[in-house]
Amino acid sequence: VSAMFSTNFLPSSAAGATMGLLVRQGAVRGGGGCSWRPMTGGGQTPSPLRLRGGGQHAPDLAFAGTLPVFSTHGLSPSAPPGSERSTQVGVRAMSSSAGIIFRQLFEKESSTYTYLLACPQTKEAVIIDPVLETVDRDLGLCQDLGVELKQAINTHCHADHVTGTGDMKKKNRNVRSGIAKAAGAKADFFFEDKDVLTFGEHSLEVRSTPGHTDGCVSFVLDGGKAVFTGDAVLIRGCGRTDFQGGSSDTLYDSVHTQIFTLPDDCVIYPAHDYKGMTSSTVLEERTLNPRLTKTKEEFKDIMANLNLPYPKQIDNALPKNLACGIQD
């Protein structure tokens, strides 16, 4: 195995256990070079780490022991062969009683993260924020993992890429697309604040987080183990608020009432990152985010003076995304 990887193990809420594992941006070559830090609690003992080979889409690291909930970050498959970013790394828990199949996937042109989640028991899967150019990769990964994609959902109507939901539905007739009702876009189903989407034994709670656009939502996994924030919260940043009904006043309130009220160790997975970061936590962003730690008036002043260029893909992407990404 030779890959760059960044993984969070999410703490279990069962029986008061708080064991987790944090691994960030390390290079793994063969059996050496690993850097990991166990976080133990409830009388549990850290599990040993070992490397194991894997398949085309998911060569993996294996952790011996019981790690109830796990996460995996897929890396860009388009990197040059032999480069450290050319291999996706998967992490599997030896016990899947409360586990979840999870892949974080990257589209390099728009720096967009797509998230694939599936229930190990029922094999039902949901994908968040798919991108048109990587639909075949994502559907191929579902086939490799033996999961059945049921729902393709968006955190908002994107302006920087064309969504892959329409193409996914053409290529897999079992897939249904979803978006917030407030987004004003076409889809097979719509959701609103406090709705719950299920896939097998797992759930995503919809939280309305407008501000970047007036139709943004975030998805909270299994009561707060992770949150998929779209553009509402980025790692040490946030989405712009100067188009699509955006409002810095609204965004500030959305983040502070809907996201920063989640548990401190809730893992934040954004829709984009431009600096090579993959995830954060509620505690990190609530204390370290250079914009969202300010007062509301300071935040509004920052956002009003960003002087960002006109989004280069908006004229192409937005009309298509309002139609579920379906091409004529």
C-alpha positions as a Python dict, from the first residue, in 0.01 Angstrom:
ca = {
    (1, 'V'): (0, 0, 0),
    (2, 'S'): (128, 345, -87),
    (3, 'A'): (-116, 628, -26),
    (4, 'M'): (-191, 955, 141),
    (5, 'F'): (-474, 915, 385),
    (6, 'S'): (-669, 1104, 646),
    (7, 'T'): (-923, 927, 861),
    (8, 'N'): (-1132, 990, 1167),
    (9, 'F'): (-1279, 711, 1373),
    (10, 'L'): (-1600, 839, 1520),
    (11, 'P'): (-1656, 774, 1891),
    (12, 'S'): (-1919, 516, 1981),
    (13, 'S'): (-2213, 615, 2198),
    (14, 'A'): (-2286, 257, 2299),
    (15, 'A'): (-2236, 157, 2661),
    (16, 'G'): (-2058, 480, 2738),
    (17, 'A'): (-1762, 386, 2522),
    (18, 'T'): (-1553, 677, 2397),
    (19, 'M'): (-1280, 496, 2212),
    (20, 'G'): (-1187, 661, 1885),
    (21, 'L'): (-893, 697, 1655),
    (22, 'L'): (-767, 1005, 1479),
    (23, 'V'): (-535, 974, 1180),
    (24, 'R'): (-460, 1283, 973),
    (25, 'Q'): (-271, 1324, 645),
    (26, 'G'): (2, 1064, 683),
    (27, 'A'): (200, 882, 417),
    (28, 'V'): (191, 503, 437),
    (29, 'R'): (446, 290, 255),
    (30, 'G'): (448, -83, 306),
    (31, 'G'): (418, -151, 677),
    (32, 'G'): (587, 161, 813),
    (33, 'G'): (541, 530, 845),
    (34, 'C'): (213, 518, 1037),
    (35, 'S'): (136, 785, 1289),
    (36, 'W'): (-168, 730, 1506),
    (37, 'R'): (-302, 838, 1839),
    (38, 'P'): (-559, 633, 2032),
    (39, 'M'): (-820, 809, 2243),
    (40, 'T'): (-943, 565, 2503),
    (41, 'G'): (-1214, 567, 2761),
    (42, 'G'): (-1457, 338, 2938),
    (43, 'G'): (-1182, 94, 3026),
    (44, 'Q'): (-1112, -1, 2665),
    (45, 'T'): (-765, -75, 2533),
    (46, 'P'): (-635, 78, 2210),
    (47, 'S'): (-649, -163, 1918),
    (48, 'P'): (-333, -250, 1721),
    (49, 'L'): (-298, -111, 1372),
    (50, 'R'): (-197, -331, 1081),
    (51, 'L'): (-187, -291, 703),
    (52, 'R'): (-367, -516, 464),
    (53, 'G'): (-398, -526, 86),
    (54, 'G'): (-730, -454, -82),
    (55, 'G'): (-921, -427, -406),
    (56, 'Q'): (-897, -185, -693),
    (57, 'H'): (-1109, 86, -530),
    (58, 'A'): (-1028, 20, -168),
    (59, 'P'): (-689, -113, -65),
    (60, 'D'): (-724, -94, 306),
    (61, 'L'): (-587, -54, 653),
    (62, 'A'): (-724, -300, 906),
    (63, 'F'): (-763, -226, 1274),
    (64, 'A'): (-777, -534, 1493),
    (65, 'G'): (-1034, -504, 1771),
    (66, 'T'): (-1378, -352, 1803),
    (67, 'L'): (-1419, -9, 1648),
    (68, 'P'): (-1795, 40, 1630),
    (69, 'V'): (-1810, 326, 1381),
    (70, 'F'): (-1553, 396, 1116),
    (71, 'S'): (-1491, 636, 833),
    (72, 'T'): (-1290, 616, 516),
    (73, 'H'): (-1161, 888, 290),
    (74, 'G'): (-1128, 799, -79),
    (75, 'L'): (-868, 1001, -264),
    (76, 'S'): (-865, 1124, -618),
    (77, 'P'): (-845, 830, -863),
    (78, 'S'): (-721, 1063, -1134),
    (79, 'A'): (-380, 1125, -979),
    (80, 'P'): (-83, 998, -1180),
    (81, 'P'): (-4, 627, -1137),
    (82, 'G'): (259, 574, -872),
    (83, 'S'): (189, 903, -697),
    (84, 'E'): (97, 904, -331),
    (85, 'R'): (-256, 1024, -412),
    (86, 'S'): (-321, 758, -676),
    (87, 'T'): (-453, 496, -433),
    (88, 'Q'): (-772, 508, -231),
    (89, 'V'): (-737, 391, 126),
    (90, 'G'): (-1017, 214, 308),
    (91, 'V'): (-1044, 152, 681),
    (92, 'R'): (-1250, -135, 812),
    (93, 'A'): (-1364, -220, 1160),
    (94, 'M'): (-1336, -586, 1255),
    (95, 'S'): (-1680, -559, 1417),
    (96, 'S'): (-1958, -417, 1200),
    (97, 'S'): (-2241, -445, 1452),
    (98, 'A'): (-2274, -67, 1457),
    (99, 'G'): (-2045, 9, 1165),
    (100, 'I'): (-2108, 200, 850),
    (101, 'I'): (-1954, 180, 504),
    (102, 'F'): (-1821, 526, 424),
    (103, 'R'): (-1613, 674, 144),
    (104, 'Q'): (-1507, 1036, 98),
    (105, 'L'): (-1440, 1099, -272),
    (106, 'F'): (-1283, 1400, -444),
    (107, 'E'): (-1344, 1577, -776),
    (108, 'K'): (-1038, 1786, -854),
    (109, 'E'): (-1173, 2048, -1098),
    (110, 'S'): (-1423, 2195, -851),
    (111, 'S'): (-1249, 2062, -537),
    (112, 'T'): (-1578, 1895, -442),
    (113, 'Y'): (-1616, 1614, -191),
    (114, 'T'): (-1874, 1344, -261),
    (115, 'Y'): (-1976, 1111, 20),
    (116, 'L'): (-2093, 752, -15),
    (117, 'L'): (-2256, 595, 291),
    (118, 'A'): (-2405, 246, 316),
    (119, 'C'): (-2544, 11, 577),
    (120, 'P'): (-2333, -307, 612),
    (121, 'Q'): (-2640, -510, 709),
    (122, 'T'): (-2887, -413, 434),
    (123, 'K'): (-2637, -282, 173),
    (124, 'E'): (-2859, 22, 113),
    (125, 'A'): (-2654, 326, 14),
    (126, 'V'): (-2693, 702, -16),
    (127, 'I'): (-2460, 944, -194),
    (128, 'I'): (-2420, 1312, -104),
    (129, 'D'): (-2323, 1581, -357),
    (130, 'P'): (-2224, 1366, -657),
    (131, 'V'): (-2049, 1540, -949),
    (132, 'L'): (-2133, 1475, -1314),
    (133, 'E'): (-1774, 1402, -1418),
    (134, 'T'): (-1727, 1130, -1155),
    (135, 'V'): (-2058, 945, -1183),
    (136, 'D'): (-1899, 635, -1340),
    (137, 'R'): (-1636, 623, -1066),
    (138, 'D'): (-1901, 643, -795),
    (139, 'L'): (-2132, 385, -950),
    (140, 'G'): (-1833, 156, -1003),
    (141, 'L'): (-1740, 189, -638),
    (142, 'C'): (-2093, 93, -535),
    (143, 'Q'): (-2064, -219, -749),
    (144, 'D'): (-1722, -304, -604),
    (145, 'L'): (-1850, -269, -249),
    (146, 'G'): (-2166, -467, -320),
    (147, 'V'): (-2401, -189, -209),
    (148, 'E'): (-2725, -75, -370),
    (149, 'L'): (-2747, 297, -428),
    (150, 'K'): (-3098, 418, -343),
    (151, 'Q'): (-3069, 793, -287),
    (152, 'A'): (-2857, 1065, -449),
    (153, 'I'): (-2897, 1389, -252),
    (154, 'N'): (-2755, 1739, -263),
    (155, 'T'): (-2680, 1978, 20),
    (156, 'H'): (-2784, 2268, -207),
    (157, 'C'): (-2816, 2375, -569),
    (158, 'H'): (-2451, 2405, -663),
    (159, 'A'): (-2298, 2682, -872),
    (160, 'D'): (-1945, 2543, -922),
    (161, 'H'): (-2021, 2206, -1080),
    (162, 'V'): (-2302, 2012, -1242),
    (163, 'T'): (-2459, 1760, -1007),
    (164, 'G'): (-2433, 1393, -1098),
    (165, 'T'): (-2783, 1301, -979),
    (166, 'G'): (-2948, 1316, -1321),
    (167, 'D'): (-2683, 1101, -1488),
    (168, 'M'): (-2692, 854, -1199),
    (169, 'K'): (-3067, 810, -1248),
    (170, 'K'): (-3018, 745, -1618),
    (171, 'K'): (-2756, 477, -1547),
    (172, 'N'): (-2926, 322, -1244),
    (173, 'R'): (-3305, 335, -1241),
    (174, 'N'): (-3318, 241, -873),
    (175, 'V'): (-3165, 576, -776),
    (176, 'R'): (-3393, 859, -661),
    (177, 'S'): (-3270, 1217, -637),
    (178, 'G'): (-3342, 1452, -347),
    (179, 'I'): (-3286, 1816, -259),
    (180, 'A'): (-3429, 2068, -15),
    (181, 'K'): (-3771, 2201, -108),
    (182, 'A'): (-3639, 2553, -47),
    (183, 'A'): (-3377, 2509, -322),
    (184, 'G'): (-3642, 2540, -591),
    (185, 'A'): (-3484, 2267, -804),
    (186, 'K'): (-3630, 1953, -960),
    (187, 'A'): (-3584, 1615, -790),
    (188, 'D'): (-3770, 1294, -717),
    (189, 'F'): (-3827, 1389, -354),
    (190, 'F'): (-3782, 1694, -135),
    (191, 'F'): (-3689, 1741, 229),
    (192, 'E'): (-3723, 2010, 491),
    (193, 'D'): (-3578, 2089, 833),
    (194, 'K'): (-3599, 1798, 1081),
    (195, 'D'): (-3685, 1539, 815),
    (196, 'V'): (-3499, 1208, 854),
    (197, 'L'): (-3361, 1006, 563),
    (198, 'T'): (-3284, 642, 633),
    (199, 'F'): (-3056, 389, 466),
    (200, 'G'): (-3078, 51, 632),
    (201, 'E'): (-3009, 85, 1004),
    (202, 'H'): (-2866, 437, 972),
    (203, 'S'): (-3015, 783, 936),
    (204, 'L'): (-2943, 1136, 819),
    (205, 'E'): (-3129, 1416, 993),
    (206, 'V'): (-3190, 1717, 770),
    (207, 'R'): (-3099, 2051, 926),
    (208, 'S'): (-3185, 2368, 740),
    (209, 'T'): (-2867, 2579, 713),
    (210, 'P'): (-2939, 2858, 463),
    (211, 'G'): (-2704, 3150, 410),
    (212, 'H'): (-2465, 3035, 139),
    (213, 'T'): (-2782, 2990, -66),
    (214, 'D'): (-3141, 3010, 55),
    (215, 'G'): (-3186, 2635, 6),
    (216, 'C'): (-2886, 2487, 189),
    (217, 'V'): (-2916, 2194, 430),
    (218, 'S'): (-2674, 1989, 637),
    (219, 'F'): (-2710, 1616, 707),
    (220, 'V'): (-2645, 1484, 1059),
    (221, 'L'): (-2543, 1119, 1070),
    (222, 'D'): (-2688, 889, 1337),
    (223, 'G'): (-2769, 1153, 1597),
    (224, 'G'): (-2445, 1350, 1578),
    (225, 'K'): (-2154, 1124, 1491),
    (226, 'A'): (-2085, 1335, 1181),
    (227, 'V'): (-2237, 1621, 986),
    (228, 'F'): (-2217, 1690, 613),
    (229, 'T'): (-2227, 2067, 599),
    (230, 'G'): (-2219, 2145, 228),
    (231, 'D'): (-2086, 2500, 192),
    (232, 'A'): (-2229, 2626, 522),
    (233, 'V'): (-1913, 2533, 714),
    (234, 'L'): (-1583, 2466, 541),
    (235, 'I'): (-1262, 2376, 721),
    (236, 'R'): (-1152, 2708, 874),
    (237, 'G'): (-1394, 2891, 648),
    (238, 'C'): (-1746, 2902, 506),
    (239, 'G'): (-1924, 2942, 174),
    (240, 'R'): (-1966, 3281, 11),
    (241, 'T'): (-2296, 3464, 58),
    (242, 'D'): (-2312, 3705, -236),
    (243, 'F'): (-2536, 3513, -480),
    (244, 'Q'): (-2831, 3267, -499),
    (245, 'G'): (-3021, 3437, -219),
    (246, 'G'): (-2720, 3423, 11),
    (247, 'S'): (-2709, 3616, 338),
    (248, 'S'): (-2420, 3645, 582),
    (249, 'D'): (-2664, 3729, 861),
    (250, 'T'): (-2862, 3410, 792),
    (251, 'L'): (-2551, 3193, 749),
    (252, 'Y'): (-2410, 3304, 1085),
    (253, 'D'): (-2734, 3212, 1261),
    (254, 'S'): (-2761, 2880, 1075),
    (255, 'V'): (-2413, 2769, 1174),
    (256, 'H'): (-2437, 2876, 1536),
    (257, 'T'): (-2781, 2724, 1596),
    (258, 'Q'): (-2775, 2416, 1375),
    (259, 'I'): (-2412, 2302, 1354),
    (260, 'F'): (-2219, 2444, 1649),
    (261, 'T'): (-2481, 2301, 1886),
    (262, 'L'): (-2386, 1946, 1783),
    (263, 'P'): (-2149, 1743, 2007),
    (264, 'D'): (-1789, 1870, 2021),
    (265, 'D'): (-1654, 1550, 1865),
    (266, 'C'): (-1906, 1545, 1581),
    (267, 'V'): (-1695, 1521, 1263),
    (268, 'I'): (-1753, 1791, 1003),
    (269, 'Y'): (-1733, 1684, 639),
    (270, 'P'): (-1760, 1984, 402),
    (271, 'A'): (-1857, 1995, 36),
    (272, 'H'): (-1523, 2148, -65),
    (273, 'D'): (-1168, 2205, 44),
    (274, 'Y'): (-895, 2393, -139),
    (275, 'K'): (-598, 2330, 92),
    (276, 'G'): (-581, 1951, 113),
    (277, 'M'): (-784, 1914, 433),
    (278, 'T'): (-1051, 1645, 457),
    (279, 'S'): (-1246, 1690, 780),
    (280, 'S'): (-1274, 1884, 1103),
    (281, 'T'): (-1490, 1872, 1417),
    (282, 'V'): (-1753, 2095, 1569),
    (283, 'L'): (-1514, 2187, 1850),
    (284, 'E'): (-1235, 2277, 1608),
    (285, 'E'): (-1451, 2505, 1395),
    (286, 'R'): (-1630, 2661, 1689),
    (287, 'T'): (-1294, 2762, 1840),
    (288, 'L'): (-1061, 2799, 1540),
    (289, 'N'): (-1267, 2908, 1239),
    (290, 'P'): (-1132, 3257, 1156),
    (291, 'R'): (-1470, 3379, 1033),
    (292, 'L'): (-1730, 3200, 1240),
    (293, 'T'): (-1563, 3270, 1577),
    (294, 'K'): (-1623, 3643, 1528),
    (295, 'T'): (-1928, 3839, 1641),
    (296, 'K'): (-2210, 3853, 1389),
    (297, 'E'): (-2129, 4210, 1290),
    (298, 'E'): (-1761, 4126, 1242),
    (299, 'F'): (-1857, 3822, 1036),
    (300, 'K'): (-2090, 4027, 815),
    (301, 'D'): (-1812, 4279, 755),
    (302, 'I'): (-1566, 4003, 659),
    (303, 'M'): (-1812, 3849, 414),
    (304, 'A'): (-1898, 4186, 260),
    (305, 'N'): (-1533, 4252, 180),
    (306, 'L'): (-1417, 3921, 32),
    (307, 'N'): (-1424, 4063, -321),
    (308, 'L'): (-1452, 3718, -478),
    (309, 'P'): (-1466, 3673, -857),
    (310, 'Y'): (-1785, 3570, -1035),
    (311, 'P'): (-1814, 3187, -1016),
    (312, 'K'): (-1676, 3060, -1345),
    (313, 'Q'): (-1915, 2763, -1372),
    (314, 'I'): (-2235, 2925, -1248),
    (315, 'D'): (-2386, 3010, -1588),
    (316, 'N'): (-2347, 2649, -1701),
    (317, 'A'): (-2403, 2465, -1373),
    (318, 'L'): (-2692, 2648, -1212),
    (319, 'P'): (-2955, 2602, -1486),
    (320, 'K'): (-2868, 2232, -1513),
    (321, 'N'): (-2873, 2181, -1138),
    (322, 'L'): (-3216, 2340, -1117),
    (323, 'A'): (-3319, 2053, -1347),
    (324, 'C'): (-3150, 1784, -1134),
    (325, 'G'): (-2841, 1797, -1356),
    (326, 'I'): (-3029, 1635, -1642),
    (327, 'Q'): (-2876, 1717, -1980),
    (328, 'D'): (-3083, 1786, -2294),
}
